[in-house]
Amino acid sequence: MKKLLTIALLLVSMVVLAACNGGSSDDNTISFAWWGTSDRNIATYQAIELFEAKYPQYKVKGEQSTWNGYQQALNNKLNRGTEADVFQVNYNWIYSMYGKDYFMDLTELGLDFSKYPADEHTPLTVDGKVLGLSVSETGYIFYLNQKLYEDANVSFDGGTRVIPNTWEELMTAGELINGKDATKYAIGRLDAQQVAILMFSYLAQITGKNVINDQNQLNFTQAELVQGFNFITDLRSTGVLIPSNAIDTHLDGPTNPNWTAQKYGGVLQWNTAISEYQNTLPESANLVMAGMFQQQSGQNSGMYKKVSMAYAVSKRVESSDAKQTAVKTFIEFMTTDPEAVAILGVDRGVSSNSTTQTLLKAVEGKNFEQSLEWQGHTVVQAMYNQQLSNSIELYIHPYYEHNTFRAIYEGPIESFLLNNINANEASSRIIQRFNTELARIMAD
Amino acid sequence: MVGEKKWVPYVLLLPWFIGFILFKLYPFISAFLLSLYEKRGRVSTFVGLKNFELIFDSSSYLGSEFMNALKVTFIYVFVTVPLILIVSLLVAYILALKMKGIGFFRTAFYMPTVLGANVAIIILWRYIFEYNGLINAGLKLIGLQPISFLGTAAGAMTSIVLLRVWQFGSTMLIFLNALKNVPETLYEAATIDGAGKIRQFFSVTVPMITPIILFNAVMRLVETFQVFNGPMLITNGGPENSTNVLNKLIYDIAFKGGDLNIGSAMSWILFVIIMVFTVMIFRSSKYWVHYQD
């Protein structure tokens, strides 16, 4: 009986210990958590292997995950104190996850921030503490399937250009593409999140205003929002977007059959996440970076950007100097070691660290600068800087992507895209709760 | 010798107890405690029933989301449970008849239950109901207009209800067993009295199996109130929150939003709702359930 009870207790202890297992307590073992697709996972494990070969005193425990579920798991682990030593975060989580309570101040770790642009870590800084190391910056831009445009004989500037530059040209392309084959669209289906940024970019172009002002309030009037919604209607009536999202209920963009069958000619996506869309297209397709369409040719506006992702370090690491050294060595290796940089490439976006960029450019045979991610990065930065010179700063507010807050503007947009409410009703619903909910979640 | 083995049942029950304590009782109690606290970063503050007040404040966004989820859950439950009971009883009645190859049909009808609401089945279900899915492909073939099942509130609700009803196998098996236990003599007497098959069904079969109907009703009610997989993976709560059932809202708030306190409070509200309805069914049973001596 005693034996059996002992075995049972041991089993319970094992289960409990397994449940509590998280960040490594061994100073020479670094746990590293990230989300990503298979390309990123393979590259990351290769980099980890190289790190362990170069620094045999350290071991790295990789914790890979898909995007879906990563945030939930991290929230859970932070609550239980079992998060990895180093973990990939979305920049806004610094705020929504009470980063100042859980993430270590990276200035204490002794990381070199001098190679980054001066303001790169401002969004990652709370109460003077840098809570994440920027991995890359990103912006929402258009990527088009050039083949679909060519097949519809779309051309501008007397036949020298296929890819539209302005909204008007995009609508012309939409009419041509959809006119030739009613199942094809210049862009296709965008979800509420994508339409929100499209609409806010358009409104920024015509008003010069950011979505949220310095007083943390919606910057657009109801009349301006109606104008934004009417613009979406124009895009739908000219074959750029599908007439109603009810006729395409697929939830995932890259695997949408209309995207893979090349019926949809484009996508509005973060430049750091475009490879997923490229990977699901047949080889015959030719995905090209089209930037953000403008009111008039040559303009550079309506570009929102944000830190794409960051490396955060668990506050637990603060308690051990040896662990801090290990973590610092690992992060520096992942961001600036020439071999690691070559392996990791631009799968997490293009780093703003000047050393990393130089290393990436020097990698032979990879031609990272020609990648869709890098092309996107270049245009995002150029357009953003151009705006700054005109005193327009369209940085994505840290609470713009808060899970609860998103529903405030995406809910009415979704209803509008399903043709269940009109522009007036959608605008009025957004106005009704935007400011009060933003204030509430920020106060939380 | 007999005395020495008294501990055997306890040891055999131990794994169940361990599982019950770790995965049922502990989360159950800790969720209640969590619902009384507010956590901001690492600081937890006892707030009493404040979280419950927030949830029931319909003027706030959280309150309106909760009320919507409650409405959606009730619609789901009160459409799904009667449908499962009716379909499974009818199929069980047919399968209880003595016919050739009945074994095959019993297996075929039970198969969806074996497959369950796992991710692969749900994704398959999604492909069936999608705008470009199997059903619409069939409709197009016969020259009909496609229907946006997942693009409308009613269509999306129908698809998640049908997924659950499709898995009527275990309910059907329980009914099947009950039907076989109805004494033949009662049917013979009813036939002599001139009752046809339909009259026999309503006046003999149904009254005789009311204890089993009660059991199935309670089990399915408890189960459907806790639905999650279908709304999460087929519709993701949409369109326009029309399938955002309580369990999915709890998941979104507790795990996506990281607010375990509000999530726990909602879980307890769900628990109380299930308990109230279960008690109501039991209380009502004295009026419609007939037990044999």
Coordinates of N, CA and C in Angstrom, one line a residue, chain A residues 258-342:
Chain A
N258 N -9.1 31.5 -53.8 CA -9.1 32.6 -54.8 C -7.8 33.3 -55.0
W259 N -7.0 33.2 -53.9 CA -5.6 33.8 -53.9 C -4.7 32.8 -54.7
T260 N -4.8 31.5 -54.3 CA -3.9 30.5 -54.9 C -4.3 30.3 -56.3
A261 N -5.6 30.4 -56.7 CA -6.0 30.2 -58.1 C -5.8 31.5 -58.9
Q262 N -5.2 32.5 -58.3 CA -4.8 33.8 -59.0 C -6.1 34.5 -59.5
K263 N -7.1 34.5 -58.7 CA -8.3 35.3 -59.1 C -8.2 36.6 -58.4
Y264 N -7.5 36.6 -57.3 CA -7.3 37.9 -56.6 C -5.9 38.4 -57.0
G265 N -5.9 39.7 -57.4 CA -4.6 40.2 -57.9 C -3.7 40.9 -56.9
G266 N -4.1 41.0 -55.7 CA -3.2 41.6 -54.7 C -3.6 41.5 -53.3
V267 N -2.7 42.0 -52.4 CA -3.0 41.9 -51.0 C -2.3 43.1 -50.3
L268 N -3.0 43.5 -49.3 CA -2.4 44.6 -48.4 C -1.9 43.9 -47.2
Q269 N -0.6 43.9 -47.0 CA 0.0 43.1 -45.9 C 1.2 43.7 -45.3
W270 N 1.6 43.4 -44.1 CA 2.8 43.8 -43.5 C 3.9 43.3 -44.4
N271 N 4.9 44.2 -44.6 CA 6.0 43.8 -45.5 C 6.8 42.6 -44.9
T272 N 6.7 42.4 -43.6 CA 7.4 41.3 -43.0 C 6.7 40.0 -43.1
A273 N 5.5 40.0 -43.5 CA 4.7 38.8 -43.6 C 4.3 38.3 -45.0
I274 N 4.9 38.9 -46.0 CA 4.5 38.7 -47.3 C 4.9 37.3 -47.8
S275 N 5.9 36.7 -47.2 CA 6.4 35.4 -47.8 C 5.3 34.3 -47.7
E276 N 4.4 34.4 -46.7 CA 3.4 33.4 -46.6 C 2.5 33.5 -47.9
Y277 N 2.2 34.7 -48.4 CA 1.4 34.8 -49.6 C 2.2 34.4 -50.8
Q278 N 3.5 34.7 -50.8 CA 4.3 34.3 -52.0 C 4.4 32.8 -52.1
N279 N 4.5 32.1 -50.9 CA 4.7 30.7 -50.9 C 3.5 29.9 -51.4
T280 N 2.3 30.5 -51.3 CA 1.1 29.7 -51.7 C 0.7 30.0 -53.1
L281 N 1.5 30.8 -53.8 CA 1.2 31.1 -55.2 C 1.9 30.1 -56.1
P282 N 1.3 29.7 -57.2 CA 2.1 28.8 -58.1 C 3.3 29.5 -58.7
E283 N 4.2 28.8 -59.2 CA 5.5 29.4 -59.7 C 5.3 30.3 -60.9
S284 N 4.2 30.1 -61.6 CA 3.9 31.0 -62.8 C 3.6 32.4 -62.3
A285 N 3.2 32.6 -61.1 CA 2.8 33.9 -60.6 C 4.1 34.8 -60.4
N286 N 3.8 36.1 -60.4 CA 5.0 37.0 -60.2 C 4.5 38.1 -59.2
L287 N 4.8 37.9 -57.9 CA 4.3 38.8 -56.9 C 5.3 40.0 -56.9
V288 N 4.8 41.2 -57.0 CA 5.7 42.4 -56.9 C 5.2 43.4 -55.9
M289 N 6.2 44.1 -55.3 CA 5.8 45.1 -54.3 C 5.3 46.4 -55.0
A290 N 4.1 46.8 -54.5 CA 3.5 48.0 -55.1 C 3.4 49.2 -54.2
G291 N 3.9 49.1 -53.0 CA 3.9 50.2 -52.0 C 2.5 50.6 -51.6
M292 N 2.3 51.8 -51.3 CA 0.9 52.3 -50.9 C 0.5 53.2 -52.1
F293 N -0.7 52.9 -52.6 CA -1.2 53.8 -53.7 C -1.5 55.2 -53.2
Q294 N -1.4 56.1 -54.1 CA -1.4 57.6 -53.8 C -2.6 58.3 -54.4
Q295 N -2.9 59.5 -54.0 CA -3.9 60.3 -54.6 C -3.3 60.8 -56.0
Q296 N -2.1 61.2 -55.9 CA -1.5 61.6 -57.2 C -0.1 61.0 -57.3
S297 N 0.3 60.8 -58.6 CA 1.6 60.1 -58.8 C 2.7 60.9 -58.2
G298 N 3.6 60.3 -57.6 CA 4.8 60.9 -57.0 C 4.6 61.3 -55.5
Q299 N 3.4 61.2 -55.0 CA 3.2 61.6 -53.6 C 3.7 60.4 -52.7
N300 N 4.0 60.7 -51.5 CA 4.5 59.7 -50.6 C 3.8 59.9 -49.3
S301 N 2.6 59.3 -49.1 CA 1.9 59.5 -47.9 C 1.0 58.4 -47.6
G302 N 0.4 58.4 -46.4 CA -0.5 57.4 -45.9 C 0.2 56.1 -45.5
M303 N 1.5 56.2 -45.1 CA 2.2 55.1 -44.7 C 2.3 55.0 -43.1
Y304 N 1.7 54.0 -42.6 CA 1.7 53.7 -41.2 C 2.9 52.6 -41.0
K305 N 3.6 52.8 -39.9 CA 4.6 51.7 -39.6 C 4.6 51.5 -38.1
K306 N 5.3 50.4 -37.8 CA 5.4 50.0 -36.4 C 6.6 49.1 -36.2
V307 N 7.0 48.9 -35.0 CA 8.1 47.8 -34.8 C 7.3 46.5 -35.1
S308 N 7.9 45.7 -35.9 CA 7.2 44.5 -36.3 C 7.2 43.5 -35.2
M309 N 8.4 43.3 -34.6 CA 8.5 42.4 -33.5 C 9.8 42.7 -32.7
A310 N 9.8 42.2 -31.5 CA 11.0 42.5 -30.7 C 11.4 41.3 -29.9
Y311 N 12.6 41.3 -29.4 CA 13.0 40.2 -28.5 C 12.9 40.8 -27.1
A312 N 12.1 40.2 -26.2 CA 12.0 40.6 -24.8 C 12.7 39.6 -24.0
V313 N 13.2 40.0 -22.8 CA 13.9 39.1 -21.9 C 13.1 39.1 -20.6
S314 N 12.9 37.9 -20.1 CA 12.2 37.7 -18.8 C 12.8 38.4 -17.7
K315 N 12.0 39.0 -16.8 CA 12.5 39.8 -15.7 C 13.3 38.8 -14.7
R316 N 12.9 37.6 -14.8 CA 13.6 36.6 -14.0 C 15.1 36.5 -14.2
V317 N 15.5 36.9 -15.4 CA 16.9 36.9 -15.8 C 17.7 37.9 -14.9
E318 N 17.1 38.9 -14.5 CA 17.7 40.0 -13.7 C 18.5 39.4 -12.5
S319 N 17.9 38.3 -11.9 CA 18.4 37.8 -10.7 C 19.8 37.1 -10.8
S320 N 20.3 36.9 -12.0 CA 21.5 36.1 -12.1 C 22.5 36.8 -13.1
D321 N 23.6 37.2 -12.7 CA 24.6 37.8 -13.6 C 25.0 36.9 -14.7
A322 N 25.2 35.6 -14.3 CA 25.7 34.6 -15.3 C 24.6 34.4 -16.3
K323 N 23.3 34.4 -15.9 CA 22.2 34.3 -16.9 C 22.2 35.5 -17.8
Q324 N 22.4 36.7 -17.2 CA 22.3 37.9 -18.0 C 23.4 37.8 -19.1
T325 N 24.6 37.4 -18.7 CA 25.7 37.3 -19.7 C 25.3 36.3 -20.8
A326 N 24.7 35.2 -20.4 CA 24.3 34.1 -21.4 C 23.3 34.7 -22.4
V327 N 22.3 35.4 -21.8 CA 21.2 35.9 -22.6 C 21.8 37.0 -23.5
K328 N 22.6 37.9 -23.0 CA 23.2 39.0 -23.8 C 24.0 38.4 -25.0
T329 N 24.8 37.4 -24.7 CA 25.6 36.7 -25.7 C 24.7 36.1 -26.8
F330 N 23.6 35.5 -26.4 CA 22.7 34.9 -27.3 C 22.0 35.9 -28.2
I331 N 21.5 37.0 -27.6 CA 20.8 38.0 -28.4 C 21.8 38.7 -29.4
E332 N 23.0 39.0 -28.9 CA 24.0 39.6 -29.8 C 24.4 38.7 -30.9
F333 N 24.4 37.4 -30.6 CA 24.7 36.4 -31.7 C 23.6 36.4 -32.7
M334 N 22.4 36.4 -32.2 CA 21.3 36.3 -33.2 C 21.1 37.5 -34.0
T335 N 21.6 38.7 -33.6 CA 21.4 39.9 -34.3 C 22.6 40.4 -35.1
T336 N 23.8 40.0 -34.6 CA 25.0 40.6 -35.3 C 26.1 39.6 -35.7
D337 N 25.9 38.3 -35.3 CA 26.9 37.4 -35.8 C 26.8 37.2 -37.3
P338 N 27.9 37.3 -38.1 CA 27.7 37.3 -39.5 C 27.1 36.0 -40.0
E339 N 27.5 34.8 -39.4 CA 26.9 33.6 -39.9 C 25.5 33.4 -39.5
A340 N 25.2 33.9 -38.3 CA 23.8 33.8 -37.8 C 22.9 34.7 -38.7
V341 N 23.4 35.9 -38.9 CA 22.6 36.8 -39.7 C 22.3 36.2 -41.1
A342 N 23.3 35.6 -41.7 CA 23.2 35.0 -43.0 C 22.1 33.9 -43.0

